[in-house]
Short mmCIF file of C-alpha atoms and ligand atoms in Angstrom, two decimals:
data_model
loop_
_atom_site.label_atom_id
_atom_site.label_comp_id
_atom_site.label_asym_id
_atom_site.label_seq_id
_atom_site.Cartn_x
_atom_site.Cartn_y
_atom_site.Cartn_z
CA LYS A 582 66.38 54.77 64.35
CA GLU A 583 62.73 54.45 62.90
CA THR A 584 62.09 51.74 65.11
CA LEU A 585 63.08 53.27 68.31
CA ASP A 586 61.06 56.00 67.83
CA LYS A 587 58.13 53.84 67.02
CA GLY A 588 59.17 51.48 69.93
CA LEU A 589 59.38 53.93 72.50
CA GLU A 590 55.71 55.76 71.44
CA LYS A 591 54.01 54.54 74.15
CA THR A 592 56.24 55.06 77.11
CA LYS A 593 56.69 58.71 75.64
CA GLU A 594 52.90 59.44 75.37
CA SER A 595 52.10 58.33 78.15
CA PHE A 596 55.38 59.96 80.43
CA PHE A 597 54.75 63.32 78.76
CA GLY A 598 51.09 62.99 78.93
CA LYS A 599 51.47 62.69 82.61
CA LEU A 600 54.14 65.29 82.92
CA THR A 601 52.34 67.64 81.03
CA ARG A 602 48.95 67.40 83.11
CA ALA A 603 51.28 67.65 86.05
CA VAL A 604 52.87 71.39 85.35
CA ALA A 605 49.45 72.14 84.01
CA GLY A 606 49.01 76.14 85.19
CA LYS A 607 52.06 75.99 86.64
CA SER A 608 55.00 78.21 85.35
CA LYS A 609 57.70 77.93 88.18
CA VAL A 610 59.30 74.85 89.42
CA ASP A 611 58.51 74.39 93.12
CA ASP A 612 58.08 71.89 95.81
CA ASP A 613 54.34 71.02 94.24
CA VAL A 614 55.38 70.39 91.05
CA LEU A 615 58.42 68.33 92.45
CA ASP A 616 55.97 66.25 94.35
CA ARG A 617 53.91 65.70 91.21
CA LEU A 618 57.24 65.09 88.69
CA GLU A 619 57.84 62.24 91.41
CA GLU A 620 54.57 60.63 90.98
CA VAL A 621 54.97 60.90 87.19
CA LEU A 622 58.35 59.08 87.38
CA VAL A 623 57.39 56.40 90.00
CA THR A 624 54.32 55.65 87.63
CA SER A 625 56.44 55.55 84.85
CA ASP A 626 58.11 52.79 85.70
CA VAL A 627 61.44 54.46 86.38
CA GLY A 628 61.64 52.91 90.20
CA VAL A 629 61.51 54.69 93.57
CA ASP A 630 65.32 54.98 94.26
CA THR A 631 66.04 56.24 90.46
CA THR A 632 62.83 58.90 91.08
CA LEU A 633 64.31 60.25 94.65
CA ASN A 634 67.75 60.29 92.88
CA ILE A 635 66.71 62.16 90.25
CA ILE A 636 64.10 64.71 92.08
CA ASP A 637 66.99 65.23 94.54
CA ARG A 638 69.41 66.63 91.54
CA ILE A 639 66.53 68.62 90.20
CA GLU A 640 65.96 70.16 93.88
CA LYS A 641 69.73 71.02 93.49
CA ARG A 642 69.70 72.93 90.40
CA VAL A 643 66.10 74.65 91.14
CA ALA A 644 67.63 75.86 94.64
CA ARG A 645 71.16 77.19 92.64
CA ASP A 646 69.52 78.37 90.14
CA LYS A 647 66.89 80.15 92.20
CA TYR A 648 63.99 80.22 89.22
CA VAL A 649 63.53 77.72 86.94
CA THR A 650 60.46 77.91 84.57
CA VAL A 651 58.18 74.10 83.77
CA ASN A 652 59.47 74.93 80.46
CA GLU A 653 63.18 74.90 81.42
CA LEU A 654 62.42 71.15 82.70
CA ASN A 655 62.13 69.33 80.18
CA ASP A 656 65.95 69.90 79.25
CA ILE A 657 67.04 69.52 82.68
CA LEU A 658 64.90 65.98 83.10
CA ARG A 659 66.56 65.01 79.97
CA ASP A 660 70.00 65.78 81.14
CA GLU A 661 69.44 64.16 84.34
CA ILE A 662 67.90 60.97 82.65
CA ALA A 663 71.04 60.64 80.05
CA SER A 664 73.35 60.61 82.68
CA LEU A 665 71.70 57.81 84.84
CA LEU A 666 71.92 55.99 81.69
CA THR A 667 74.84 53.51 81.19
CA GLU A 668 77.19 54.22 78.49
CA ASN A 669 76.87 51.46 76.06
CA ASN A 670 80.91 51.12 74.80
CA THR A 671 80.93 47.93 72.92
CA ALA A 672 77.95 48.18 70.88
CA ASP A 673 77.56 51.30 68.42
CA THR A 674 74.44 51.68 66.17
CA GLU A 675 76.11 49.61 63.62
CA GLY A 676 76.04 46.84 65.77
CA PHE A 677 77.81 44.54 68.83
CA VAL A 678 81.90 45.09 68.11
CA LEU A 679 83.70 41.70 69.35
CA PRO A 680 86.86 42.12 71.12
CA GLU A 681 89.61 41.37 69.26
CA GLY A 682 91.69 37.91 70.77
CA LYS A 683 88.64 36.22 71.80
CA LYS A 684 87.85 33.23 69.61
CA PRO A 685 85.51 32.24 70.31
CA TYR A 686 83.65 35.00 72.41
CA VAL A 687 81.43 33.22 74.55
CA ILE A 688 77.86 34.90 75.56
CA MET A 689 75.91 33.42 78.37
CA VAL A 690 72.39 34.28 78.60
CA VAL A 691 70.60 34.43 81.37
CA GLY A 692 66.81 35.52 82.14
CA VAL A 693 63.50 33.53 83.41
CA ASN A 694 61.06 31.82 80.91
CA GLY A 695 58.86 34.38 78.82
CA VAL A 696 61.15 37.57 78.84
CA GLY A 697 62.48 36.66 74.90
CA LYS A 698 65.82 34.80 76.01
CA THR A 699 65.64 32.60 72.94
CA THR A 700 64.29 35.40 70.57
CA THR A 701 67.28 37.54 71.98
CA ILE A 702 69.60 34.81 71.08
CA GLY A 703 68.41 33.89 67.73
CA LYS A 704 68.21 38.18 66.64
CA LEU A 705 72.08 38.23 67.70
CA ALA A 706 72.75 35.02 65.90
CA TYR A 707 71.31 36.79 63.08
CA GLN A 708 73.07 39.62 63.20
CA PHE A 709 76.43 38.32 63.86
CA LYS A 710 76.20 35.87 60.86
CA LYS A 711 75.14 39.17 58.84
CA ALA A 712 78.27 40.67 59.90
CA GLY A 713 80.24 37.59 58.53
CA LYS A 714 80.71 35.74 61.87
CA LYS A 715 80.87 32.27 62.25
CA VAL A 716 78.02 31.45 65.28
CA TYR A 717 77.70 28.55 67.15
CA LEU A 718 74.31 28.24 69.84
CA GLY A 719 74.35 26.18 72.95
CA ALA A 720 70.95 25.05 74.35
CA SER A 721 71.97 24.83 77.94
CA ASP A 722 68.36 25.01 79.08
CA THR A 723 67.97 21.44 79.02
CA PHE A 724 64.56 21.91 81.45
CA ARG A 725 62.15 22.22 78.56
CA ALA A 726 61.87 20.75 75.74
CA ALA A 727 60.17 23.58 74.06
CA ALA A 728 63.17 25.77 75.02
CA VAL A 729 65.62 23.12 72.79
CA GLU A 730 63.15 23.20 70.13
CA GLN A 731 62.46 27.17 69.55
CA LEU A 732 66.13 27.48 69.83
CA GLU A 733 66.54 24.95 66.83
CA ILE A 734 63.95 26.43 65.04
CA TRP A 735 65.91 29.97 65.18
CA SER A 736 69.08 27.60 64.19
CA GLU A 737 67.51 26.64 60.85
CA ARG A 738 66.05 29.94 60.55
CA VAL A 739 69.20 31.87 60.58
CA GLY A 740 71.39 28.74 59.41
CA VAL A 741 73.84 28.50 61.98
CA PRO A 742 74.60 25.49 64.08
CA ILE A 743 73.00 24.24 67.59
CA VAL A 744 74.89 21.71 70.15
CA LYS A 745 71.95 19.71 71.87
CA GLN A 746 71.50 16.52 73.85
CA GLN A 747 68.30 15.43 75.06
CA MET A 748 66.18 16.70 77.64
CA GLY A 749 66.96 16.89 81.29
CA SER A 750 70.94 16.20 80.70
CA ASP A 751 73.33 18.21 82.26
CA PRO A 752 73.59 22.08 81.18
CA ALA A 753 77.10 22.10 81.48
CA SER A 754 78.12 19.08 79.78
CA VAL A 755 76.03 20.75 76.66
CA ALA A 756 77.97 23.80 77.24
CA PHE A 757 81.27 21.74 77.06
CA ASP A 758 80.21 20.23 74.16
CA THR A 759 79.38 23.32 72.20
CA LEU A 760 82.26 25.20 73.23
CA SER A 761 84.72 21.95 71.97
CA SER A 762 82.83 22.39 68.49
CA ALA A 763 83.04 26.02 68.14
CA MET A 764 86.82 25.75 69.11
CA ALA A 765 87.03 22.61 66.71
CA ASN A 766 85.43 24.66 63.64
CA GLY A 767 86.83 28.04 64.24
CA ALA A 768 83.53 29.78 65.30
CA ASP A 769 83.81 33.49 66.07
CA VAL A 770 80.74 33.74 68.81
CA VAL A 771 78.84 31.43 70.97
CA LEU A 772 75.56 31.88 72.50
CA ILE A 773 75.09 29.67 75.14
CA ASP A 774 71.07 29.70 76.37
CA THR A 775 70.73 28.54 79.74
CA ALA A 776 67.30 27.63 82.06
CA GLY A 777 66.38 30.72 84.25
CA ARG A 778 64.57 29.08 87.25
CA LEU A 779 64.28 31.80 89.90
CA HIS A 780 61.99 29.09 92.44
CA ASN A 781 65.28 28.31 94.18
CA LYS A 782 68.17 30.71 94.14
CA LYS A 783 70.81 28.58 95.70
CA GLY A 784 69.92 26.14 92.79
CA LEU A 785 70.43 28.87 89.83
CA MET A 786 73.90 30.23 91.37
CA ASP A 787 74.77 26.50 91.61
CA GLU A 788 73.93 25.73 87.74
CA LEU A 789 75.34 29.06 86.44
CA SER A 790 78.19 28.72 88.50
CA LYS A 791 78.74 25.43 87.16
CA ILE A 792 78.12 25.99 83.29
CA LYS A 793 81.00 28.42 83.94
CA ARG A 794 83.40 26.21 85.44
CA VAL A 795 82.95 23.34 82.84
CA MET A 796 83.06 26.30 79.74
CA GLN A 797 86.71 27.08 81.28
CA LYS A 798 87.71 23.49 80.33
CA VAL A 799 87.58 24.49 76.78
CA VAL A 800 88.02 28.37 77.02
CA PRO A 801 89.75 29.61 80.11
CA ASP A 802 88.54 33.03 80.28
CA ALA A 803 85.25 32.21 79.49
CA PRO A 804 82.20 33.31 79.52
CA HIS A 805 83.55 36.65 78.35
CA ASP A 806 79.73 38.25 78.71
CA VAL A 807 76.90 37.13 80.77
CA MET A 808 73.91 38.77 79.42
CA LEU A 809 70.74 38.86 81.30
CA VAL A 810 67.84 39.25 79.68
CA LEU A 811 64.59 40.98 81.35
CA ASP A 812 61.30 41.95 79.89
CA GLY A 813 60.63 45.83 79.88
CA SER A 814 57.04 45.30 79.58
CA THR A 815 57.02 43.89 82.67
CA GLY A 816 58.07 46.84 84.47
CA GLN A 817 59.13 46.18 88.39
CA ASN A 818 59.15 42.31 88.12
CA ALA A 819 62.13 43.13 85.83
CA PHE A 820 63.91 44.94 88.53
CA GLU A 821 63.17 41.81 90.39
CA GLN A 822 64.62 39.93 88.55
CA ALA A 823 67.61 41.73 87.95
CA LYS A 824 68.14 41.66 91.79
CA GLN A 825 67.64 37.75 91.79
CA PHE A 826 70.36 37.28 88.79
CA THR A 827 73.13 39.96 90.04
CA LEU A 828 72.94 37.88 93.26
CA ALA A 829 73.07 34.37 91.82
CA THR A 830 75.93 35.27 89.23
CA GLU A 831 77.91 38.37 87.91
CA VAL A 832 75.84 39.59 85.09
CA THR A 833 78.24 41.81 82.78
CA SER A 834 75.25 43.10 80.35
CA MET A 835 71.79 43.71 80.02
CA ALA A 836 69.29 43.16 76.80
CA ILE A 837 65.91 44.71 77.62
CA THR A 838 63.15 43.58 75.27
CA LYS A 839 59.33 44.27 74.39
CA LEU A 840 59.82 47.79 74.86
CA ASP A 841 57.61 48.06 71.73
CA GLY A 842 54.06 48.28 72.87
CA THR A 843 54.58 49.10 76.45
CA ALA A 844 54.16 52.48 78.35
CA LYS A 845 56.96 51.04 80.98
CA GLY A 846 59.78 51.94 79.06
CA GLY A 847 60.97 53.66 81.94
CA VAL A 848 62.25 50.68 83.73
CA VAL A 849 65.21 50.98 81.37
CA ILE A 850 66.48 54.36 83.53
CA GLY A 851 65.91 52.83 86.73
CA ILE A 852 67.75 49.80 86.00
CA SER A 853 70.52 51.54 84.34
CA ASP A 854 70.91 53.37 87.59
CA GLN A 855 70.18 50.82 90.04
CA PHE A 856 72.60 48.08 88.34
CA LYS A 857 75.38 49.94 86.76
CA ILE A 858 75.62 47.26 84.28
CA PRO A 859 75.75 48.13 80.11
CA VAL A 860 72.57 47.86 78.70
CA ARG A 861 73.65 46.30 75.30
CA TYR A 862 70.36 45.94 73.14
CA ILE A 863 66.86 46.74 73.36
CA GLY A 864 64.18 44.47 71.74
CA LEU A 865 61.56 46.73 69.95
CA GLY A 866 59.34 43.84 68.12
CA GLU A 867 59.70 40.40 67.05
CA GLY A 868 61.53 40.30 64.00
CA VAL A 869 64.96 39.63 63.50
CA GLU A 870 66.14 42.92 62.75
CA ASP A 871 64.10 44.25 66.35
CA LEU A 872 66.93 44.05 68.59
CA GLN A 873 69.20 47.09 68.40
CA PRO A 874 72.26 48.33 70.28
CA PHE A 875 71.76 50.54 73.08
CA ASN A 876 72.93 53.99 72.84
CA ARG A 877 72.02 56.34 75.80
CA LYS A 878 71.90 59.56 73.22
CA GLU A 879 69.34 57.83 70.92
CA PHE A 880 67.26 56.45 73.59
CA VAL A 881 66.95 60.22 74.99
CA LYS A 882 66.46 61.55 72.23
CA SER A 883 63.75 59.11 71.08
CA LEU A 884 62.09 59.61 74.65
CA PHE A 885 62.27 63.29 74.62
CA GLY A 886 62.02 64.09 70.55
P1 LIG B 1355 62.45 32.83 76.35
O1 LIG B 1355 61.14 31.97 77.09
O2 LIG B 1355 62.84 33.67 77.35
O3 LIG B 1355 63.12 31.98 75.77
O4 LIG B 1355 60.91 33.91 75.46
P2 LIG B 1355 60.50 33.90 73.84
O5 LIG B 1355 62.27 34.31 73.10
O6 LIG B 1355 60.41 32.24 73.91
O7 LIG B 1355 59.51 34.97 73.63
C1 LIG B 1355 58.48 34.48 74.05
C2 LIG B 1355 57.68 35.71 73.51
O8 LIG B 1355 58.03 36.72 73.37
C3 LIG B 1355 57.43 35.14 71.88
O9 LIG B 1355 56.41 35.70 71.63
C4 LIG B 1355 58.57 36.35 71.11
O10 LIG B 1355 58.16 36.32 70.03
C5 LIG B 1355 58.18 37.43 72.32
N1 LIG B 1355 59.45 38.43 72.13
C6 LIG B 1355 60.96 38.29 72.58
N2 LIG B 1355 61.40 39.75 72.26
C7 LIG B 1355 60.11 40.87 71.98
C8 LIG B 1355 60.43 41.47 71.62
O11 LIG B 1355 61.42 42.82 72.08
N3 LIG B 1355 59.31 42.44 71.24
C9 LIG B 1355 57.99 42.12 71.29
N4 LIG B 1355 56.73 42.60 71.19
N5 LIG B 1355 58.29 40.58 71.35
C10 LIG B 1355 59.32 40.04 72.12
#
């Protein structure tokens, strides 16, 4: 909780700074205040569509209640934002709950380079291991030597096995090997790293669907989760990546990283609203403990204080 408050500090400061300036000298919520609020939300990386959605809801409420004070605006805004955030029912504040009867539980992790994909996998491996789970890592990002090396460093640091092949080998083949080893060794959870090259949508789509298809030869209902990692500090770029990846494959969860040290935490609101895919984790720092299950109530509480 403390990390969450601290991690969202910049977003909160920037957002409320703008909001306070926008309503300064105003007592009643009128069209002018709504115009200013719209600008605050857009410049806080909530995204245009979600902003318009929020403004529309508040307008309706103002029309219904006739007189809404700017003091009440905070609470209304908090409620509206809370209702747009996705519920994360597979994780609680204690951590991710692995569904019964799926062993190994296979998480395929997707996202472009640099967003914090490897770090997120490492943090997850650590948390699952700490929870007493047997974890396997699969280095299916065979495109960059550095990706395999980074994942190996995490595998050593956390003390979990990694399955890899040489650079340039078939990512699907690595995934196949990983699941085979995981099965043979009674693993609980498998994390498969993939290459997120966006230069060619068809290429990405084909590569991801091939990995899935080949994994299903070992575990018929794999992957159980396709987790998209997005860098929250990139604001609108994160939206764009979410769009590209959801077109390329069926994304079933998201992790939004680097919310610490950015004022762009509003992306979580817009991305939740636009894609309706559960945000499962948020990254609040570089350490192993700095990946938290996303909880919308806690998030709003930290944002609004
Ligand atoms: P990948 O290329 O997507 O695998 O990205 P990496 O996992 O290598 O991460 C890129 C950089 O971002 C590294 O320096 C990480 O330590 C850093 N990073 C990852 N997640 C977070 C986070 O939640 N907060 C902060 N501050 N840094 C992060």
